[in-house]
Coordinates of C-alpha atoms and ligand atoms in Angstrom, one line a residue:
M1 CA 93.8 103.4 98.5
R2 CA 93.1 99.9 97.4
Y3 CA 92.0 98.7 100.7
T4 CA 89.3 100.2 103.5
P5 CA 91.2 101.3 106.5
L6 CA 90.2 100.5 110.2
S7 CA 88.3 103.3 111.6
A8 CA 90.1 106.4 113.3
S9 CA 88.1 105.3 117.0
T10 CA 89.8 101.7 116.4
Y11 CA 93.2 103.3 116.3
R12 CA 92.3 105.6 119.0
E13 CA 91.5 102.5 121.1
H14 CA 95.0 101.1 120.0
R15 CA 96.8 104.1 121.0
A16 CA 94.5 103.9 124.4
R17 CA 96.1 100.1 125.1
Y18 CA 99.5 101.3 124.7
R19 CA 99.1 104.6 126.9
Q20 CA 97.6 102.2 129.9
Q21 CA 100.7 100.7 129.9
M22 CA 102.9 103.2 130.2
E23 CA 105.1 104.7 133.2
K24 CA 104.0 108.2 134.2
G25 CA 106.2 110.6 132.6
G26 CA 106.9 108.2 129.4
L27 CA 107.2 109.7 125.8
A28 CA 106.9 107.1 123.5
V29 CA 108.4 107.4 119.8
F30 CA 107.7 105.2 116.7
H31 CA 108.9 105.3 113.3
S32 CA 108.5 104.0 110.1
N33 CA 110.7 101.3 108.3
D34 CA 112.8 102.6 105.5
I35 CA 112.3 102.5 101.8
M36 CA 114.9 99.6 101.2
P37 CA 117.2 99.5 98.3
T38 CA 118.0 97.3 95.8
S39 CA 120.8 98.5 93.4
A40 CA 121.4 101.4 91.0
D41 CA 118.4 103.7 91.7
G42 CA 116.0 100.7 92.5
S43 CA 114.2 100.0 95.7
M44 CA 111.9 97.6 97.1
P45 CA 108.1 98.3 97.6
F46 CA 107.7 100.3 100.8
H47 CA 106.5 98.1 104.0
Q48 CA 105.3 99.8 106.8
A49 CA 106.5 98.9 110.5
A50 CA 103.9 97.1 111.8
D51 CA 103.8 98.8 115.2
I52 CA 103.3 102.3 114.0
F53 CA 100.8 101.2 111.3
Y54 CA 98.8 99.5 114.2
L55 CA 99.0 102.8 116.4
C56 CA 97.8 105.3 113.5
G57 CA 97.0 103.5 110.2
I58 CA 99.6 105.6 108.2
D59 CA 101.5 103.6 105.5
Q60 CA 104.0 105.9 104.5
E61 CA 107.4 106.6 104.6
E62 CA 108.7 109.1 107.2
T63 CA 106.3 108.7 109.5
I64 CA 106.7 109.6 113.2
L65 CA 104.3 109.3 116.0
L66 CA 104.8 110.5 119.6
L67 CA 102.7 109.7 122.7
F68 CA 103.4 111.8 125.8
P69 CA 100.2 111.1 127.8
D70 CA 101.4 113.5 130.8
A71 CA 102.8 116.4 128.3
Y72 CA 101.9 119.9 130.0
D73 CA 100.1 121.1 126.9
P74 CA 97.3 118.7 125.8
K75 CA 98.1 119.1 122.1
D76 CA 101.5 117.7 122.7
R77 CA 100.0 114.5 124.1
E78 CA 99.8 112.8 120.5
I79 CA 101.7 114.3 117.4
L80 CA 101.7 112.5 114.1
F81 CA 104.6 113.4 111.7
V82 CA 104.0 113.1 108.2
R83 CA 106.3 113.6 105.3
E84 CA 105.8 117.0 103.7
T85 CA 104.4 116.6 100.0
S86 CA 105.5 118.8 97.3
P87 CA 104.8 120.0 93.9
S88 CA 107.8 118.0 92.5
I89 CA 106.9 114.6 94.7
A90 CA 103.1 114.9 93.3
I91 CA 104.5 114.7 89.8
W92 CA 106.8 111.9 90.3
E93 CA 105.1 110.2 93.1
G94 CA 101.9 110.9 93.3
A95 CA 99.8 111.9 96.1
K96 CA 101.1 112.0 99.8
F97 CA 98.9 112.3 102.8
S98 CA 98.3 115.9 103.6
Q99 CA 98.0 116.6 107.6
A100 CA 94.2 116.6 107.4
E101 CA 94.0 113.2 105.7
A102 CA 96.5 111.9 108.2
G103 CA 94.9 113.6 111.1
A104 CA 91.3 111.9 109.6
L105 CA 92.6 108.7 109.2
S106 CA 94.7 108.2 112.6
G107 CA 92.1 110.1 114.6
I108 CA 95.1 112.4 115.7
A109 CA 94.5 116.1 116.0
N110 CA 98.0 117.4 116.1
V111 CA 99.4 116.5 112.8
Q112 CA 102.9 118.1 111.7
W113 CA 105.6 117.5 109.0
T114 CA 108.4 115.2 109.7
S115 CA 110.8 118.2 108.9
N116 CA 109.2 119.4 112.4
Y117 CA 110.3 116.3 114.4
D118 CA 113.8 117.8 115.7
A119 CA 112.5 120.4 117.2
V120 CA 109.6 119.1 118.5
I121 CA 111.5 116.6 120.2
K122 CA 114.3 119.3 121.7
R123 CA 111.2 121.0 123.4
L124 CA 109.5 117.7 124.6
V125 CA 112.2 115.3 125.8
P126 CA 113.2 117.7 128.9
Q127 CA 109.4 117.4 130.2
A128 CA 109.8 113.6 129.9
Q129 CA 111.3 111.2 132.5
H130 CA 111.4 107.9 130.7
L131 CA 111.9 107.6 126.5
Y132 CA 109.9 104.6 125.2
L133 CA 112.0 103.2 122.6
N134 CA 110.7 100.5 120.2
S135 CA 112.8 97.4 119.1
N136 CA 111.8 94.2 117.5
E137 CA 111.9 91.4 120.2
H138 CA 110.1 88.8 118.3
L139 CA 111.1 85.8 119.3
R140 CA 112.7 84.7 115.9
Q141 CA 113.8 88.0 114.5
G142 CA 117.3 87.8 113.2
N143 CA 117.7 90.3 110.8
E144 CA 121.4 92.2 110.1
V145 CA 120.0 95.1 108.6
E146 CA 119.4 98.3 111.0
T147 CA 116.1 99.8 111.1
R148 CA 115.2 103.3 110.7
E149 CA 113.8 102.9 114.1
E150 CA 116.9 101.4 115.5
R151 CA 119.1 104.4 113.8
K152 CA 116.4 107.0 115.3
N153 CA 116.9 105.1 118.8
K154 CA 120.6 105.6 118.8
E155 CA 120.2 109.3 118.0
L156 CA 117.8 109.8 120.5
R157 CA 120.1 108.1 123.3
A158 CA 123.1 109.9 122.2
L159 CA 121.2 113.1 122.4
Y160 CA 119.7 112.2 126.2
P161 CA 122.2 109.9 127.7
L162 CA 120.7 110.7 131.2
H163 CA 116.9 109.7 130.1
S164 CA 115.8 106.2 131.6
I165 CA 114.7 104.0 128.6
R166 CA 111.3 101.9 128.6
R167 CA 110.8 99.0 126.1
S168 CA 107.5 99.6 123.7
A169 CA 107.9 96.1 122.4
P170 CA 106.6 94.1 125.3
I171 CA 103.2 96.7 125.6
M172 CA 103.2 96.2 121.7
H173 CA 103.3 92.5 121.9
R174 CA 100.4 92.7 124.7
S175 CA 98.3 95.2 123.0
R176 CA 98.6 93.7 119.4
S177 CA 98.0 90.0 120.6
R178 CA 94.1 90.6 121.5
K179 CA 92.9 91.8 118.1
T180 CA 90.2 94.6 118.2
R181 CA 87.0 93.7 116.4
E182 CA 88.0 95.7 113.1
E183 CA 91.3 93.9 113.2
V184 CA 89.3 90.6 113.0
E185 CA 87.2 91.8 110.3
Q186 CA 90.2 92.8 108.3
I187 CA 92.2 89.1 108.8
A188 CA 88.6 88.1 107.8
K189 CA 88.7 89.8 104.4
A190 CA 92.3 88.7 103.8
I191 CA 91.0 85.2 104.2
A192 CA 88.1 85.3 102.1
I193 CA 90.4 86.4 98.9
T194 CA 92.9 83.5 99.9
G195 CA 89.7 81.2 99.9
K196 CA 88.5 82.8 96.6
A197 CA 92.2 82.1 95.2
F198 CA 91.9 78.3 96.4
Q199 CA 88.9 77.8 94.7
K200 CA 90.4 79.0 91.6
V201 CA 93.3 76.8 92.2
L202 CA 91.0 73.8 92.4
H203 CA 89.3 74.4 89.3
S204 CA 92.5 74.7 87.3
L205 CA 95.2 72.5 89.0
K206 CA 96.0 69.4 86.8
P207 CA 99.4 67.4 85.9
G208 CA 102.0 69.0 83.7
L209 CA 101.3 72.6 85.0
K210 CA 104.4 74.4 86.7
E211 CA 104.1 75.4 90.4
Y212 CA 104.9 79.0 89.5
E213 CA 101.8 78.3 87.2
V214 CA 99.9 78.2 90.1
E215 CA 101.6 80.6 92.0
A216 CA 100.6 83.0 89.1
E217 CA 96.8 82.0 89.6
I218 CA 96.6 82.7 93.1
T219 CA 98.6 86.2 92.8
R220 CA 96.3 87.3 90.4
E221 CA 93.2 86.5 92.6
F222 CA 94.5 88.4 95.1
I223 CA 95.5 91.7 93.3
R224 CA 92.4 91.8 91.8
N225 CA 90.4 91.5 95.2
G226 CA 92.3 94.7 96.5
S227 CA 95.2 92.8 98.2
R228 CA 98.7 94.1 97.5
G229 CA 99.9 90.7 97.3
H230 CA 101.2 87.6 99.2
A231 CA 101.3 88.4 102.8
Y232 CA 104.7 86.0 102.9
T233 CA 106.6 84.0 100.4
P234 CA 104.2 81.3 99.0
I235 CA 104.8 77.6 99.2
L236 CA 103.8 75.6 96.2
A237 CA 105.3 72.2 96.8
S238 CA 104.4 69.3 94.8
G239 CA 105.5 65.5 95.5
F240 CA 108.8 65.5 97.5
N241 CA 109.5 69.4 97.4
A242 CA 106.3 69.2 100.2
C243 CA 108.9 67.9 102.6
V244 CA 111.3 70.7 102.4
L245 CA 109.4 73.0 104.8
H246 CA 110.9 76.4 103.5
Y247 CA 110.4 75.6 99.7
I248 CA 110.0 78.8 98.0
T249 CA 111.4 78.3 94.6
N250 CA 108.2 77.0 93.1
D251 CA 109.6 75.7 89.7
Q252 CA 109.1 72.1 89.3
V253 CA 106.0 70.4 87.4
C254 CA 103.3 69.1 89.2
N255 CA 102.8 65.6 88.5
D256 CA 100.1 63.0 88.0
G257 CA 99.7 61.2 91.2
D258 CA 101.6 63.6 93.3
V259 CA 100.1 65.6 96.1
I260 CA 100.7 69.7 96.2
L261 CA 101.0 71.4 99.0
M262 CA 100.1 74.9 98.9
D263 CA 100.9 77.2 101.7
F264 CA 99.9 80.7 101.0
G265 CA 97.6 83.8 102.3
C266 CA 97.0 87.6 101.0
E267 CA 97.6 90.4 102.8
Y268 CA 94.6 93.2 103.0
G269 CA 94.8 96.4 104.2
G270 CA 98.3 95.3 106.2
Y271 CA 96.6 92.3 107.7
A272 CA 97.9 88.8 107.0
S273 CA 96.0 85.5 106.1
D274 CA 98.0 82.0 106.0
L275 CA 96.1 79.1 104.9
T276 CA 97.7 75.7 103.9
R277 CA 96.0 73.3 101.6
S278 CA 97.4 69.8 100.4
V279 CA 95.6 68.8 97.3
P280 CA 96.3 65.7 94.6
V281 CA 97.4 67.1 91.3
N282 CA 95.0 65.0 89.4
G283 CA 92.1 65.4 91.6
K284 CA 92.0 62.3 93.4
F285 CA 93.8 60.9 96.4
T286 CA 95.4 57.5 96.5
P287 CA 94.1 55.3 99.7
R288 CA 97.5 56.2 101.1
Q289 CA 97.4 60.0 100.8
R290 CA 93.8 59.9 101.9
D291 CA 94.9 58.4 105.1
V292 CA 98.0 60.6 105.7
Y293 CA 95.4 63.3 105.0
N294 CA 93.0 62.5 106.9
A295 CA 95.4 61.6 109.9
V296 CA 96.6 65.2 109.7
L297 CA 92.8 66.8 109.3
R298 CA 91.6 64.8 112.6
V299 CA 95.0 66.3 114.4
Q300 CA 93.9 69.6 113.2
K301 CA 90.4 69.3 114.2
E302 CA 91.2 68.1 117.6
A303 CA 94.1 70.7 118.2
T304 CA 91.5 73.7 117.3
K305 CA 89.2 72.8 120.2
L306 CA 92.1 72.9 122.6
L307 CA 92.7 76.5 122.1
L308 CA 91.1 77.9 125.0
P309 CA 91.4 81.0 127.2
G310 CA 93.7 80.1 130.3
V311 CA 95.5 77.3 128.1
F312 CA 99.1 77.8 128.2
L313 CA 100.9 77.5 124.5
A314 CA 103.3 75.0 125.5
D315 CA 101.0 72.7 127.2
Y316 CA 98.9 72.9 124.1
H317 CA 101.8 72.3 121.7
K318 CA 102.5 69.3 124.2
Q319 CA 98.8 67.9 123.8
V320 CA 99.1 68.1 120.2
G321 CA 102.3 66.2 120.1
A322 CA 100.7 63.4 122.0
L323 CA 97.8 63.6 119.2
M324 CA 100.3 63.2 116.1
E325 CA 102.1 60.3 117.8
K326 CA 98.8 58.3 117.5
E327 CA 98.2 59.1 114.2
L328 CA 101.8 58.4 113.3
I329 CA 101.5 54.7 115.1
A330 CA 98.0 54.3 113.4
L331 CA 99.6 55.0 109.9
G332 CA 102.6 52.6 110.6
L333 CA 105.5 55.0 111.0
L334 CA 106.0 55.0 114.4
D335 CA 106.2 51.9 116.6
E336 CA 104.0 52.3 119.7
K337 CA 106.7 50.6 121.9
E338 CA 109.5 53.2 121.0
V339 CA 107.3 55.6 121.3
A340 CA 106.5 54.6 125.0
A341 CA 110.3 54.2 125.5
Q342 CA 110.9 57.8 123.9
D343 CA 112.9 60.4 125.6
P344 CA 110.4 63.3 126.3
E345 CA 112.7 65.6 125.4
K346 CA 113.2 64.1 121.6
P347 CA 109.9 63.0 121.0
L348 CA 110.0 60.5 117.9
Y349 CA 106.9 62.3 116.2
K350 CA 109.4 65.2 115.4
K351 CA 110.8 63.0 112.5
Y352 CA 107.6 63.1 110.7
F353 CA 106.0 66.6 112.2
M354 CA 109.0 69.0 112.9
H355 CA 107.5 72.2 113.4
G356 CA 105.0 74.1 115.7
T357 CA 101.2 73.9 115.4
S358 CA 100.3 77.4 116.3
H359 CA 101.3 80.9 116.2
F360 CA 99.8 84.3 116.4
L361 CA 98.5 85.7 113.2
G362 CA 97.9 89.8 112.8
L363 CA 99.6 92.4 110.9
D364 CA 102.6 90.0 110.5
V365 CA 101.9 86.6 109.5
H366 CA 104.3 85.4 112.7
D367 CA 102.6 88.2 114.5
V368 CA 103.8 89.3 118.1
G369 CA 102.3 87.9 121.3
L370 CA 102.3 86.7 124.5
W371 CA 104.0 83.1 124.4
N372 CA 104.3 82.8 128.2
E373 CA 101.1 84.0 129.1
P374 CA 97.7 82.0 129.0
I375 CA 95.7 82.1 125.5
A376 CA 93.2 85.0 125.8
E377 CA 90.0 86.0 124.0
G378 CA 90.5 88.0 121.1
M379 CA 93.9 86.1 119.8
V380 CA 94.1 84.9 116.5
F381 CA 96.2 81.8 115.9
T382 CA 97.1 79.2 112.7
V383 CA 96.4 75.7 113.3
E384 CA 98.8 73.9 111.2
P385 CA 99.6 70.4 111.7
G386 CA 101.6 68.2 109.3
I387 CA 102.8 64.9 108.0
Y388 CA 106.0 64.9 106.0
I389 CA 107.3 61.3 104.7
R390 CA 110.2 62.2 102.5
E391 CA 110.7 58.2 101.7
E392 CA 107.1 58.2 99.9
K393 CA 107.5 61.7 98.6
L394 CA 104.7 63.0 100.6
G395 CA 104.2 66.2 102.5
I396 CA 100.5 67.1 103.8
R397 CA 99.8 70.3 106.0
I398 CA 96.3 71.8 106.7
E399 CA 96.6 75.2 108.0
N400 CA 93.5 77.2 109.2
N401 CA 93.3 80.4 111.1
I402 CA 91.3 80.5 114.2
L403 CA 89.7 83.4 116.6
V404 CA 89.9 82.6 120.1
T405 CA 86.6 83.6 122.2
K406 CA 85.4 83.6 125.6
D407 CA 84.4 80.0 125.5
G408 CA 85.6 78.5 122.3
Q409 CA 87.0 79.4 119.0
I410 CA 85.6 80.6 115.8
D411 CA 87.2 79.0 112.7
L412 CA 87.6 82.0 110.3
F413 CA 88.2 79.3 107.5
K414 CA 84.9 77.8 107.9
D415 CA 84.2 78.4 104.2
I416 CA 87.1 77.1 102.9
P417 CA 86.9 73.4 101.9
R418 CA 89.3 70.9 103.5
E419 CA 87.5 67.7 103.6
V420 CA 88.5 64.8 101.0
D421 CA 85.2 64.8 99.7
E422 CA 84.9 68.6 99.1
I423 CA 88.2 68.9 97.6
E424 CA 87.7 66.0 95.1
A425 CA 84.4 66.9 93.9
L426 CA 85.3 70.5 93.4
M427 CA 88.4 69.7 91.5
A428 CA 86.1 67.1 89.4
Q429 CA 83.8 70.3 88.7
G430 CA 86.7 72.2 87.6
K431 CA 87.9 69.6 85.3
K432 CA 84.3 69.7 83.7
V433 CA 84.4 73.6 83.4
V434 CA 87.4 73.1 81.2
A435 CA 86.7 70.4 79.2
Ligands
LIG1 N1 103.4 80.4 106.0 C1 104.0 80.4 107.3 C2 103.4 79.4 108.2 O1 102.7 78.4 108.0 O2 104.0 79.7 109.1
MN2 MN1 101.3 78.7 106.6
MN3 MN1 101.2 79.7 109.5

């Protein structure tokens, strides 16, 4: 394994959180993702479904987890199914989890081969009152492809049409939104690697490089530090490209005088980090670039202080909008009188800052969480204001990752430079190293 997994006691704690929210007589079923095809005999690298991974730590296809706290036989209260390995699989694909290894990692005593699942279901479902089935209730989910979990849920519902169905998704969103200590440590490891990659870029960036050459440097640093790679498709957007919010082609030349917006973050042990830095390609901000940069930085610092337990995210986003409005007026981009007369439903700042400021971060980069409940201790958020001025071919975003504590925040990016002077000094150092 290229990463250190969380401990079995943390996975036990995750399952306990889930169980606490179940009704009596509930049986919950969680499935892995499929291995997705490409074409011919090709397939994409396996990506485990976040929920089953959260509950047991098994990063392997065809894994199934049953949670049945009221089962008559205590051995049936938690059952983990893993794909049976064979000499042929060992030759072609390498080692898979043995039952003992899967048990030690997850802290689950009853581990069986996946081929037993149908028989176990037949035996247990008649004992259960409710079937807890999982589904993707992420606010922005929109995938047309049916997941393995959705397929298996349909099968189960067809077999047992008279059982009442309960939703796992709200339980998972609640459980996953407040991170356990080891989860925060895992995110911090991802952030540390991402920070190293940023330092490398600061030392090597220069006019004439292609955006994908910068991407290559980042990817190299991720992989050599035990990450499997990017937690999401990275954005390396120089000049005008920074104003295209989801720019991912990364195929243009970084020009002298431009700022490059870099939004990247590695995964470590399944957990994401999510950084954005916007730096001058030639190592020195122009006065205008510096002004816009510092406006974004002030909004970021003020916004971070607003992420407190008890605050609602909708109110927070409104407050950040007001901060941004002030900065855009000072930069001469908005007119104070027009802002005073604006339709509050369509604030003018959205012309230059058109995305949200914060999202939950964890196993998914846009992690699941409780958007309509107050912020609570243990939640991890990004803080990522930006100003995008298409007519100036300038886009600046600065993004840090923040842990909410009982009475404040911890900036998990505190060691990653973001002040103008720090960035310029580090870039100048890089030039000396190269020269
Ligand atoms: N990198 C995706 C985001 O910042 O939300
Ligand atoms: Mn980002
Ligand atoms: Mn983000």
